[in-house]
Structures are given as structure tokens and as C-alpha cells.
XYZ file of C-alpha atoms in Angstrom:
698
model
C 118.118 105.691 98.313
C 115.497 104.963 100.831
C 113.175 106.714 103.258
C 112.224 105.267 107.014
C 109.410 106.556 108.491
C 109.602 106.185 112.411
C 106.755 105.640 114.119
C 106.302 108.582 116.410
C 106.392 110.597 112.556
C 104.164 107.617 111.296
C 101.766 108.492 114.071
C 102.112 112.168 113.515
C 101.084 111.933 109.890
C 98.231 109.475 110.272
C 96.471 112.116 113.009
C 96.786 114.867 109.933
C 99.931 116.444 110.844
C 100.939 118.702 113.793
C 98.149 121.687 112.867
C 95.767 119.037 113.540
C 96.411 118.416 116.910
C 94.913 120.343 119.843
C 96.071 118.864 122.680
C 98.245 115.788 123.200
C 98.913 113.737 126.298
C 99.464 110.138 127.449
C 98.287 107.446 130.137
C 99.941 104.435 130.929
C 99.098 102.900 127.586
C 97.806 105.459 125.083
C 98.336 108.623 123.574
C 95.395 110.642 123.758
C 95.059 113.522 121.020
C 92.108 116.278 120.854
C 92.180 117.283 117.271
C 90.416 119.807 115.034
C 89.283 116.912 113.039
C 89.682 113.504 113.669
C 87.369 112.375 110.528
C 90.782 112.313 108.861
C 92.111 109.531 110.574
C 92.344 105.864 108.615
C 91.611 103.214 111.744
C 93.213 100.849 110.114
C 96.241 102.677 108.634
C 96.703 103.629 112.150
C 96.462 100.038 114.005
C 99.204 99.098 110.756
C 101.803 101.170 112.314
C 104.463 99.162 113.945
C 104.293 99.784 117.734
C 100.405 100.467 117.532
C 98.496 98.223 119.416
C 95.118 99.936 118.872
C 92.950 102.911 117.704
C 90.119 104.369 119.697
C 87.711 106.876 118.076
C 85.868 109.010 121.047
C 83.249 111.550 120.784
C 83.644 114.750 119.335
C 87.668 115.173 117.770
C 89.152 112.709 120.680
C 91.286 109.940 119.558
C 93.232 107.709 121.521
C 96.208 105.377 120.063
C 97.215 102.523 122.497
C 100.736 102.073 122.321
C 101.373 99.920 125.781
C 104.339 100.045 128.174
C 106.747 102.482 125.507
C 103.799 104.892 125.571
C 106.290 107.658 127.543
C 109.050 107.042 124.937
C 106.753 107.732 122.274
C 105.166 110.850 123.343
C 108.685 112.355 123.834
C 109.683 111.419 120.745
C 106.123 112.948 118.925
C 106.590 116.773 121.292
C 110.322 116.703 119.955
C 109.483 116.520 116.207
C 110.495 119.428 114.684
C 106.661 119.721 113.421
C 105.199 119.400 116.668
C 107.839 122.469 117.950
C 106.567 124.994 115.361
C 103.013 124.682 116.199
C 103.437 124.806 119.755
C 102.024 128.138 119.815
C 99.155 127.450 117.572
C 98.100 124.577 119.970
C 98.070 127.045 122.936
C 95.829 128.810 120.762
C 93.814 125.736 119.469
C 92.945 125.346 123.512
C 90.766 128.312 123.532
C 89.549 127.607 120.416
C 88.371 123.605 121.483
C 87.144 125.094 124.904
C 84.668 127.440 122.894
C 83.634 124.369 120.444
C 83.076 121.931 123.216
C 80.295 124.083 124.726
C 78.554 123.648 121.421
C 78.904 119.935 121.319
C 75.971 119.311 123.895
C 75.139 116.979 126.895
C 77.125 114.622 125.889
C 80.318 116.249 125.568
C 79.861 118.115 128.826
C 79.896 114.451 130.476
C 82.967 113.550 128.321
C 84.846 116.647 129.473
C 83.675 115.728 132.976
C 85.146 112.604 133.022
C 88.110 113.325 130.897
C 88.671 115.894 134.107
C 88.899 113.216 136.535
C 91.083 111.241 134.554
C 93.675 113.759 133.590
C 93.792 115.018 137.064
C 94.808 111.125 138.302
C 96.601 109.612 134.895
C 100.188 111.139 135.564
C 100.421 110.096 138.833
C 100.416 106.559 137.716
C 103.902 106.054 137.898
C 104.641 107.336 141.390
C 101.520 105.295 142.282
C 103.156 102.152 140.949
C 106.045 102.715 142.667
C 104.778 103.227 145.883
C 102.582 100.173 145.599
C 105.511 97.995 145.122
C 106.909 99.415 148.423
C 103.831 98.658 149.832
C 103.418 95.306 149.074
C 106.983 94.396 150.011
C 106.567 95.880 153.682
C 102.884 93.906 153.733
C 105.045 90.875 152.643
C 107.298 91.024 155.638
C 104.400 91.989 158.265
C 102.963 88.586 156.683
C 105.860 86.647 157.169
C 106.308 88.073 161.065
C 109.920 89.599 160.255
C 108.230 93.529 160.832
C 105.317 94.581 162.189
C 104.218 97.775 160.148
C 101.296 98.735 162.557
C 103.282 99.707 165.231
C 105.407 102.666 164.624
C 107.229 102.144 167.882
C 108.151 98.628 167.306
C 109.395 98.594 163.832
C 111.921 101.002 164.666
C 113.675 104.219 163.229
C 114.282 102.465 160.184
C 111.099 100.788 159.045
C 109.530 104.351 159.972
C 111.965 105.596 157.240
C 111.203 103.191 154.703
C 107.274 103.821 155.422
C 108.177 107.647 154.412
C 109.105 106.282 150.884
C 105.083 105.352 149.862
C 103.460 107.997 152.417
C 104.769 110.831 150.835
C 102.678 109.931 147.728
C 99.494 109.469 149.294
C 99.568 111.900 151.950
C 100.717 114.820 149.175
C 98.319 113.319 146.628
C 95.780 116.621 147.046
C 98.800 118.713 146.222
C 99.207 116.521 143.069
C 96.183 116.374 142.156
C 95.627 119.705 142.545
C 98.645 120.633 140.107
C 97.525 118.075 137.481
C 93.695 119.285 137.598
C 94.482 123.066 136.933
C 96.770 121.892 134.310
C 94.140 120.318 132.535
C 91.864 123.450 133.244
C 94.553 125.912 131.364
C 95.691 127.981 134.292
C 98.904 128.171 136.436
C 99.172 124.943 138.088
C 101.334 126.150 140.693
C 98.370 128.381 141.908
C 96.412 125.257 142.390
C 99.005 123.720 144.163
C 100.171 126.074 146.405
C 96.560 126.766 147.684
C 95.712 123.146 148.337
C 99.227 122.977 150.018
C 97.813 125.336 152.739
C 95.426 123.253 154.143
C 98.559 120.605 154.715
C 100.741 123.196 156.269
C 102.036 122.364 159.716
C 100.495 126.126 160.643
C 97.161 124.419 159.738
C 97.514 121.538 160.802
C 98.407 122.592 164.333
C 95.220 124.339 164.529
C 93.445 120.692 165.832
C 96.866 119.699 167.512
C 97.056 118.772 171.130
C 99.385 119.380 173.896
C 99.471 116.666 176.820
C 100.171 118.465 180.872
C 100.377 116.481 183.567
C 97.957 116.826 185.933
C 99.571 116.597 188.980
C 103.082 115.804 189.695
C 104.197 112.145 189.690
C 100.715 110.893 189.580
C 101.073 110.073 185.713
C 97.669 111.575 184.887
C 97.664 113.401 182.118
C 94.801 116.068 180.989
C 94.473 116.922 177.468
C 94.734 120.635 176.007
C 94.129 122.031 172.716
C 96.818 124.849 171.829
C 94.137 127.250 170.780
C 91.652 126.188 173.013
C 90.176 129.349 173.496
C 89.523 129.856 169.715
C 88.999 125.844 169.303
C 86.391 123.507 170.242
C 86.342 119.326 170.061
C 83.325 116.982 170.267
C 83.651 113.078 169.944
C 81.182 111.161 167.947
C 80.305 107.900 170.596
C 79.058 105.945 167.427
C 81.690 106.141 164.757
C 84.793 106.939 167.787
C 85.960 109.886 165.920
C 86.748 113.213 166.894
C 85.689 116.449 165.354
C 86.990 120.360 165.943
C 85.961 123.674 165.113
C 88.060 126.546 164.701
C 86.540 130.113 165.168
C 88.427 132.055 162.601
C 87.813 135.518 162.242
C 84.584 134.733 164.354
C 83.527 132.215 161.942
C 83.330 128.624 162.596
C 85.751 126.143 160.737
C 85.762 122.999 160.193
C 88.860 121.250 160.485
C 90.408 118.065 158.578
C 93.180 116.372 157.847
C 93.304 116.586 154.176
C 96.418 114.309 153.503
C 95.081 111.918 151.208
C 91.976 113.663 149.915
C 91.104 113.850 146.227
C 87.275 114.894 145.770
C 88.751 118.172 147.533
C 91.708 119.379 145.074
C 88.911 118.389 142.209
C 86.496 120.427 143.647
C 88.690 123.108 144.708
C 90.534 123.386 141.047
C 86.856 123.881 139.143
C 86.351 126.727 141.305
C 89.409 128.237 140.809
C 89.790 127.896 137.191
C 87.007 130.573 136.450
C 87.861 132.796 139.060
C 91.708 132.941 137.894
C 90.387 133.080 134.070
C 88.039 136.225 135.078
C 90.873 137.524 137.076
C 93.373 137.735 134.011
C 90.296 139.348 132.152
C 90.271 142.594 134.591
C 93.655 142.731 135.594
C 96.193 144.407 132.708
C 98.611 141.989 131.381
C 101.672 144.073 132.944
C 100.132 143.531 136.417
C 98.777 139.792 136.246
C 101.815 137.949 137.066
C 101.518 139.297 140.777
C 98.201 140.398 141.637
C 96.258 137.006 139.485
C 97.938 134.462 141.900
C 97.700 137.433 144.975
C 94.060 137.473 144.569
C 93.288 133.702 143.830
C 95.099 133.147 147.030
C 93.240 135.405 149.265
C 89.834 134.585 147.832
C 90.417 130.877 147.182
C 92.596 129.316 150.225
C 89.798 130.786 152.562
C 86.657 129.371 150.297
C 88.522 125.818 150.363
C 89.382 125.807 154.361
C 85.872 126.986 155.474
C 83.490 125.723 152.665
C 85.000 123.257 150.011
C 87.258 121.544 151.815
C 84.336 120.337 154.287
C 81.872 119.620 151.343
C 84.715 117.285 149.565
C 85.649 115.691 152.867
C 81.812 114.643 153.421
C 80.968 114.030 149.899
C 83.652 111.522 149.883
C 82.533 110.073 153.130
C 79.133 109.902 152.197
C 79.465 107.887 149.118
C 82.491 105.805 150.901
C 79.528 105.234 153.576
C 77.159 104.108 151.185
C 79.304 101.345 149.163
C 80.504 100.568 152.870
C 76.848 99.603 153.987
C 76.158 97.767 150.642
C 79.243 95.659 150.659
C 78.482 95.004 154.858
C 74.723 94.269 153.774
C 75.138 92.572 150.347
C 78.570 91.081 150.270
C 78.269 88.705 147.679
C 76.114 91.389 145.400
C 78.662 93.634 145.769
C 81.655 91.710 145.380
C 80.009 90.361 142.069
C 79.013 93.876 140.601
C 82.494 95.546 141.059
C 84.118 93.294 138.810
C 81.407 93.170 136.420
C 81.390 97.191 135.872
C 85.218 97.344 135.625
C 85.813 95.807 132.124
C 83.596 98.270 130.991
C 84.162 101.692 133.035
C 88.313 101.463 132.177
C 88.094 101.334 128.031
C 85.838 105.024 128.628
C 88.283 105.937 131.400
C 85.559 105.987 134.069
C 86.798 104.152 136.557
C 89.131 106.763 138.227
C 85.742 107.966 140.717
C 85.933 104.348 141.965
C 89.654 104.702 142.625
C 89.349 108.204 144.006
C 87.049 106.328 146.722
C 89.460 103.879 147.580
C 91.946 106.671 148.439
C 89.430 108.083 150.331
C 88.121 104.697 152.030
C 92.000 104.168 152.993
C 91.996 107.584 154.796
C 88.699 107.320 156.559
C 88.136 104.071 157.363
C 91.922 102.935 157.351
C 91.426 100.001 154.908
C 89.598 99.771 151.582
C 87.271 97.081 150.526
C 86.505 98.024 146.469
C 89.958 96.972 145.980
C 89.617 93.164 146.415
C 86.613 92.280 144.402
C 88.255 94.712 141.255
C 91.217 91.968 141.375
C 88.869 89.410 140.491
C 88.594 91.527 137.180
C 91.847 92.427 136.537
C 93.080 88.806 137.082
C 89.915 87.515 134.915
C 91.555 90.114 132.204
C 95.041 88.642 132.378
C 93.570 85.002 132.131
C 91.952 85.723 129.056
C 95.084 87.201 127.555
C 96.586 84.006 128.895
C 94.379 82.007 126.762
C 95.190 83.976 123.801
C 98.332 83.241 124.082
C 98.304 80.123 124.524
C 96.246 79.527 121.360
C 98.778 81.822 119.608
C 101.743 79.632 120.564
C 99.433 76.594 119.096
C 98.633 78.580 115.943
C 102.407 79.654 115.499
C 100.870 83.395 115.361
C 104.066 85.540 116.038
C 102.338 88.864 116.063
C 99.257 87.817 118.701
C 102.101 85.915 120.470
C 104.272 88.533 120.689
C 100.885 91.365 121.662
C 99.910 88.730 124.299
C 102.961 87.955 125.866
C 103.717 92.162 126.462
C 100.242 92.719 127.682
C 100.693 89.449 130.029
C 103.825 90.568 131.503
C 102.134 94.424 132.463
C 99.270 93.119 134.126
C 100.577 90.390 136.270
C 103.640 92.225 137.243
C 102.178 96.187 137.301
C 98.432 95.229 137.231
C 97.709 97.559 134.379
C 94.722 96.265 131.868
C 95.074 98.770 129.191
C 97.595 96.458 126.914
C 95.546 93.449 127.562
C 92.067 95.689 126.440
C 93.259 97.394 123.462
C 95.868 95.486 122.141
C 93.460 92.410 122.242
C 90.328 92.061 123.635
C 88.480 95.003 122.366
C 89.770 93.630 118.743
C 87.571 90.224 119.251
C 83.570 90.480 120.593
C 84.179 86.656 121.987
C 86.719 87.740 124.478
C 84.250 89.523 126.452
C 81.540 87.251 127.536
C 84.283 84.492 128.557
C 86.086 87.003 131.003
C 83.017 88.312 132.339
C 82.572 84.840 133.730
C 85.509 85.244 134.754
C 84.806 88.160 136.811
C 81.969 86.479 138.022
C 83.353 83.866 139.698
C 86.320 85.347 141.375
C 83.693 88.033 142.668
C 81.655 85.013 144.300
C 84.284 83.668 145.839
C 85.395 86.983 147.284
C 81.748 87.700 148.274
C 81.099 84.095 149.657
C 84.125 84.686 151.831
C 83.003 87.670 153.501
C 84.781 90.471 151.184
C 88.496 91.526 151.559
C 90.257 94.329 152.972
C 93.536 96.341 151.408
C 95.477 98.205 153.878
C 96.510 100.736 151.564
C 95.993 101.534 147.470
C 97.715 99.330 144.745
C 97.516 97.874 141.755
C 96.306 94.368 141.837
C 99.399 92.305 140.739
C 100.874 89.280 141.827
C 103.465 91.517 143.964
C 100.711 93.337 145.596
C 99.047 90.114 147.060
C 100.172 90.499 150.466
C 98.576 93.566 150.766
C 95.009 91.723 150.860
C 93.351 90.446 153.909
C 92.771 87.159 154.153
C 95.581 86.657 152.079
C 94.089 83.177 151.352
C 91.012 84.503 150.129
C 92.028 86.666 147.927
C 94.692 84.545 146.066
C 91.547 81.816 145.879
C 89.495 84.474 143.990
C 91.903 85.705 141.614
C 93.260 82.203 140.688
C 89.481 81.430 140.093
C 88.926 84.337 137.945
C 92.435 83.663 135.793
C 92.081 80.182 135.496
C 88.238 80.261 134.228
C 88.967 82.917 131.592
C 92.026 81.518 130.629
C 90.194 78.377 130.407
C 87.236 79.250 128.368
C 89.666 81.154 125.536
C 91.298 77.837 125.084
C 88.466 75.696 124.740
C 85.967 77.996 122.625
C 88.573 80.183 120.805
C 88.718 83.898 120.878
C 87.892 84.463 117.111
C 84.852 83.821 115.275
C 85.270 81.466 112.048
C 85.174 84.619 109.759
C 88.053 86.168 112.272
C 89.916 82.663 112.083
C 89.753 82.022 108.162
C 90.485 85.709 107.611
C 93.953 85.758 109.993
C 94.982 82.487 108.184
C 94.483 83.583 104.698
C 96.346 86.845 105.825
C 99.072 84.483 107.017
C 98.973 82.516 103.641
C 97.033 79.696 104.943
C 93.941 78.112 106.076
C 92.295 78.264 109.609
C 91.132 75.372 111.807
C 87.730 75.725 112.604
C 87.428 74.011 115.592
C 89.619 71.432 117.638
C 87.218 68.143 116.457
C 87.877 69.066 112.786
C 91.772 69.380 113.067
C 92.309 66.053 111.384
C 90.001 66.405 108.430
C 91.625 69.884 107.933
C 95.229 68.456 107.734
C 93.948 65.974 105.161
C 92.632 68.767 103.376
C 95.691 70.834 103.493
C 97.935 68.162 102.363
C 95.232 67.192 99.375
C 95.553 70.678 98.517
C 98.779 71.461 98.991
C 99.660 67.970 96.378
C 97.423 69.549 94.049
C 99.193 72.691 94.012
C 103.025 71.317 94.227
C 101.540 68.808 91.132
C 100.148 71.751 88.811
C 101.349 75.275 90.284
C 101.701 76.698 86.773
C 100.735 80.267 88.644
C 104.203 79.919 90.674
C 106.340 79.029 87.909
C 108.921 81.879 87.160
C 107.630 84.737 84.778
C 103.902 83.177 84.234
C 101.299 85.223 83.723
C 97.674 83.893 85.437
C 94.573 85.819 85.037
C 91.741 85.705 87.407
C 88.133 85.937 86.293
C 85.587 87.762 88.448
C 83.204 85.144 89.849
C 80.259 87.310 89.456
C 78.509 90.000 87.287
C 78.985 93.570 88.680
C 80.573 96.508 88.660
C 84.623 96.774 89.526
C 85.790 98.601 92.273
C 89.192 99.073 93.279
C 90.524 97.397 96.375
C 91.219 100.370 98.192
C 87.437 101.644 97.792
C 85.985 98.406 99.460
C 84.648 99.923 102.407
C 86.122 97.857 105.287
C 89.490 98.592 106.377
C 90.464 95.124 106.759
C 90.329 94.524 102.998
C 91.074 97.926 101.856
C 94.397 98.205 103.236
C 95.548 95.095 101.558
C 95.863 93.309 105.430
C 94.351 89.971 103.800
C 95.918 89.857 100.389
C 95.824 92.073 97.152
C 92.552 92.109 94.773
C 89.586 93.945 93.980
C 86.092 94.397 95.010
C 82.912 93.619 92.546
C 79.713 95.237 93.541
C 76.936 92.911 92.106
C 74.198 94.008 89.794
C 70.793 91.577 88.712
C 70.675 88.525 90.490
C 73.964 87.856 92.723
C 75.100 84.116 91.727
C 78.893 83.422 92.997
C 80.618 81.023 91.210
C 84.276 79.691 91.332
C 86.780 81.681 89.181
C 88.720 78.252 88.377
C 89.179 74.633 89.227
C 89.925 74.525 92.965
C 89.403 73.273 96.490
C 87.047 74.601 98.869
C 89.124 75.019 102.057
C 86.875 77.364 103.791
C 83.224 78.045 103.717
C 81.177 78.592 107.005
C 77.313 78.343 107.416
C 76.810 82.006 107.069
C 78.058 81.133 103.329
C 79.317 85.065 103.203
C 82.989 83.615 102.573
C 84.989 81.524 100.273
C 88.352 80.597 100.562
C 89.425 78.726 97.398
C 92.864 77.008 97.120
C 93.066 76.865 92.907
C 94.596 73.890 91.189
C 97.178 76.559 89.829
C 98.571 77.519 93.287
C 96.818 81.110 93.586
C 94.520 81.048 96.710
C 91.486 83.000 96.472
C 88.949 84.466 99.420
C 85.242 85.994 98.271
C 83.873 87.982 101.142
C 80.059 87.985 99.841
C 79.188 91.449 100.851
C 80.944 93.580 103.978
C 79.717 92.463 107.759
C 77.151 89.895 105.850
C 78.442 87.254 108.944
C 75.829 89.179 111.200
C 72.855 87.900 108.803
C 73.905 84.172 110.368
C 73.162 82.674 107.019
C 69.630 84.398 106.220
C 69.415 85.212 102.396
C 72.327 83.000 101.233
C 71.426 79.669 99.464
C 75.214 77.632 99.890
C 75.772 75.430 97.101
C 79.128 73.782 98.434
C 81.014 72.617 101.839
C 84.237 73.056 103.020
C 86.244 70.083 101.311
C 84.500 70.272 98.027
C 86.379 70.324 94.759
C 84.756 72.711 92.708
C 85.490 73.959 88.646
C 85.385 76.788 86.682
C 82.182 78.355 86.596
C 80.451 76.169 89.489
C 78.053 78.039 91.862
C 79.144 78.605 95.015
C 76.355 80.499 96.774
C 72.977 82.557 95.268
C 72.270 85.403 97.691
C 68.983 87.228 98.095
C 69.420 90.652 97.605
C 66.513 92.000 99.105
C 67.685 90.555 102.460
C 70.907 92.168 102.457
C 69.938 95.368 101.457
C 66.805 95.482 103.771
C 69.747 94.758 106.609
C 71.944 97.798 105.441
C 75.036 96.100 104.129
C 77.345 96.388 101.613
C 77.149 93.860 98.987
C 80.277 94.569 97.548
C 82.668 91.713 96.989
C 86.062 91.616 98.003
C 87.907 88.832 95.372
C 91.506 88.407 97.277
C 94.776 86.856 96.983
C 95.476 85.607 100.230
C 98.927 84.259 99.068
C 99.771 87.811 97.557
C 103.516 87.153 99.080
C 104.453 84.756 96.673
C 104.051 86.563 93.605
C 105.697 89.541 91.863
C 102.345 91.235 91.281
C 98.695 91.402 91.561
C 97.162 93.906 89.532
C 93.630 94.596 88.441
C 93.397 94.872 84.740
C 89.092 95.194 84.706
C 87.443 98.816 85.128
C 83.075 99.431 84.881
C 81.035 96.853 84.837
C 82.531 93.376 84.146
C 80.419 89.717 83.348
C 80.883 86.443 85.565
C 83.868 84.715 83.969
C 85.790 88.017 82.492
C 89.476 88.897 83.409
C 89.437 90.532 86.636
C 93.045 90.077 87.736
C 96.225 89.585 86.274
C 99.084 87.761 88.511
C 102.962 87.889 87.773
C 104.688 85.189 89.305
C 108.494 85.786 90.680
C 111.241 85.367 88.580
């Protein structure tokens, strides 16, 4: 009988089970955990789970697991697991304990909590924002083609006014949605927060500043403007901005009247004040009366406070920040257009991009357009271009796993404008990608800046489908095309992997990696020669054959699971063992064969033994960072070596001073071709003594 563990079950086990979960939510691509103890998680084990694109430890006990577009389904399945349902009460109780712990975590935890509050207030709205942005893109395309003039309600007629309502509902009532999420995040009744914010969007409140028009003289065609509440409301015109502001006198006190549709800062500020009030009322009011009097007192306190004070503050704050960015955009458009796309690659992984997204919405509400999304498009398409470059190389290298990852990420980006699958599935795993992607960001931003900047008529996710929203459209197309192409070409020409990563990936696949385009012919010849030798004398591959592999150095034997690097300890590269060297460090060939990988850094050697065993000897952990310092290399790629021949001498003092582990993994990279690879040594071992025993398949 076999037991199959599903992806949701494997994830739950990997994070320490339901009892270790304080809180679980998700965004467009990631499961977001808050745990009692995040130290129990093995990052490599998580990333080995089918369907997981990456794992991202965060400060405190927060942890993110990247799933991609299927995150909603995985989240739902996890929440429906019996273990999660059983621990539901404990999770609620743990939220209180987590809040207490967060107070003791210090300054960074407060900052993290602040940005998490912003992010969690917006993240659940991603699906509706995406859906609305596609309707907007469709309208913009019709407008650009001259089919319908969407800027003139009278001209477009009732049908298209109705279509407008399909997306305007999302953006006009956005403050209500944000208030709900923010209240839920701060563990108070989300409907109380929703009702308080909704009060400022009711027809009753809006009527305070509405105007009625009366004809001053019969048949004259001249109209005078009269406020419905003319004795209680006064309005003034700002001649500089061309805007009108009204103040109502409520209970004899002045209240600034604003249109709160589309505002996002106001609900965030309001809920942040409401939360301590609500929890304080819960402590003061007896339990059997809380259902009535906690909402009642919250309403009568917070609705006036929001209308008189917090609402205007939120509007002023948003307008001030927007005005500052608008000044920079108009005064130094090239600088602005370059800085924005260069910032986003660092903001998005940390979830710090949401404040800028909020400013985009404020710009649209106050200015009628946004100027941040255009330069932001340069970042998104540079990100997608880098992914496209990885996809091209994956197809060339016949890397099935990376091809699937890059294909999905590229589709999510180009069609949905979502960058997280690219970032977490690929870019943050390979350090060579970011510098090349940033060049694409800078090139795209420079073009946008030189062109005088861009305007977006509404908030959208920058994808191929939303191009018509931007004006001038031609400038936007040129900018994002340049960003995409630059990043893609740089990745294709220079590769996204270091030599070590190429060697490790090739070794994991049971083959060798080509170091660069100019080495291709030499590598192919080398592989052919090694294959010929293996085919002629592959004793280790003959059915039932037992082959012993000697230790390449003197030291203490370490089980592979105890090697301090998850890439090796999980067996992803191959089965084997570790040897921690003692005394003078001299690494030798365990048997006769051909050196197929020997980077200039001297830290790793791939050897195809004549008997058919393929070995990787990785001298130390992370020693590639020494760039060859302390390594006296004796061989090069393509050399024939005999048993006991020196590969490298290592200066122990240099490595230890740098703080790197000297534990040396000795791995059989073509493990899949054998029935078993066993560690037979223990304790100390001499050079040439048997370390591993390999048994061929029957």
C-alpha cells in the first residue's frame, strides 16, 4: 500500500503543522504565514514540494511560500484540511498572543507590522482590481480607435455609461473595501469599519455639497447656482487650482466636505484609530451587551471623528504626497521616470509597493490621471523580459522544470501584469538576474522620461492588455518594449546562472554544463570522449556490480543530511557524503577519469570516472565567494586524472578567516542510474580509504 501526500498536506507538515500556525492568508501568488516558531522550517524541503515556486523567510516568525496563480486553490485546500479545522479556535487565541509578542520585537517589527497592515488591506482586492482593469483597457482601446468617446457621457449613450459602472463600482467604493480588509487585519469586526467608511459615501452625506440650479429670469436661459443647504454650507473657489471646496456647519462646527470615493488613506487612518477604541469598548462593556453597544458607540464616536478630522487629514496627506511627486515629475521627468522603475524591483519583494499603488489611486481621484504607472511599466516589462530570457535558455538547455516555471511566470506577467511568479520563482533565486533586469528598467525609464512622461487614465496592472490606457500610447509601447528587450537580450547573452550554478544544475540532471557559448564545441568534444570511455569500461553500470569510491581527502566523515547547505543535504544534486578535512588540505581524484568541470575559483570539480560513476567534489560551502583565493588548482577542465592525482591544495587559514565551512560534499551526480549509493565510512577517514559503496541496478 502506498500513501500519497498532497501539496497542501506537505506544506502544512513543512511549516510545523496546524498548531504552529498563528495566522494564514494569501496574496496573488504567495501563502503568507505567521508562525509560533519559523525556525522549524527547512527552506530546501519546502521548495522541493511539487507546486511550490519558492520560500521566503521574513522577520520575526513570518514566512511566505510562493505558489503562483494556483495560490487560491492551495490556500482553500489547506484551510479545509481536518487539522486546520480542529485548530481554528487555537489560531484565534494565538492571534492575541502574537500581537503581544510583536510589541516586544522592537523597532523593526513595528515597521514590518505597518507595511503588512498596508499590504493586507489591499492584497485581497487584487482579483477585483485586475478584473476592473481589463474592462478599462477594453474601453480605452475602443476610445483610441474612435469607436466610442468615453470622455463624454452624453455622446457615449446609456449603454456605455452602464458599462462604465462595471469598473467604477470597484474604484468608487474602494474605501469601503479597504476599510473592511483593514478592520479584519486589526482583528475587529470588519463590518463596523465598513459601515463607518460607507457613511461618508451615502447620498445623504454627498447631498450636503450638492447644488440645485434655478432659472433667474423666465426665458432668459441664465441660471444661478444655489446650494440646497445654503444657510449651513459655504463654498469657495481656488482660482489657482480651479477647484471648489465646501464647508458645512454641523452642530455649529465647521466640517470640510470631500468626495471620498476612491480614497484609500482615509479608511486606513480611520481603522487604525477605530481598532483601539473598539477593543477598549469590548473591555469596558459586559459581554452580554457588546453585540449592541460596541457597534453603537463605535458609530457615534468614529463617524463624526472621521467626517470632521480623519477624513480631511487623509485627503490632505494624499494630496500633499501626490503634489510632491507631481512636482518631481514635472521638474525632473527623466530622473522621476528612471527612479520609479529602479525602486520597484526592491519594493515588490518586501511588499512595500502598496503605498505607491495607493498614491496612484489618489492621483486619479485628484488629478484625473496618474503619472507613476507609466514608469512602473518599464519595471514590469524589464522583469518579464528577464523571464523571457530565462525561458529561451531553458528551451535551449532542455531544462524542463525551468521551462515550465518561466512559461507560467511569463504568461502571468504579460497577460495579468503580475510580477511575483517571475520574482519568486526565478529572479530572487539567481543573483545574476537583478543587475541585468535593472539595466532594462533604466533603459525603459530613460525613454519614458525623454519622451516627457506618461499619463494613465485609470489604475491598471501593466500588461499587454492594458496598453491603451496610457497616453501617449506610442511612447509607452517604445518604453516597455525597450525595457523588455534589453533585459531579455542581456540574460540570453550572459546567462542567468553563475558557473557554479550551471555546473550544479547540469550535475543534478546527470550531465555537464556548458560554461559559455565560445566553449560549446570543446565541451561537446569532451562529453563525447567521456561518453566513449564510459561506454567502453562502464563497469559500475553492469547489473549487480558493486563499486567502491575512495575519499578524496583526509578528514572526518559527515552524513550528507548534516552537510550545512540544503542544496547538497537534501540530495538534490546527488547522493553521497561530506568530509570535513583535517590537517593539510589536499584533494585528490578518487579514481581514474576525466575532469568535466573545474572552475577558476578552484572550489568544485566534476569528474566522470572511467567506471561510469559521475562525481562532484565541492570543496567547502560557499567558498566560490573567495574567487580562488587560497586555492592552488592543479587541473583544468578536460584533463585526464588518475587515482590519487592532486586536484587542488587549499589554504585552511584563508577559508577559516573568511568564515566558510570546509565540509566537502562528495556526490554521485548520476545517482539515478544506480540501485543504491551508501555511506560506508564513519569517524575519521584517510585519503584513498573507501567512503561510498555503489550498487548497480539489476
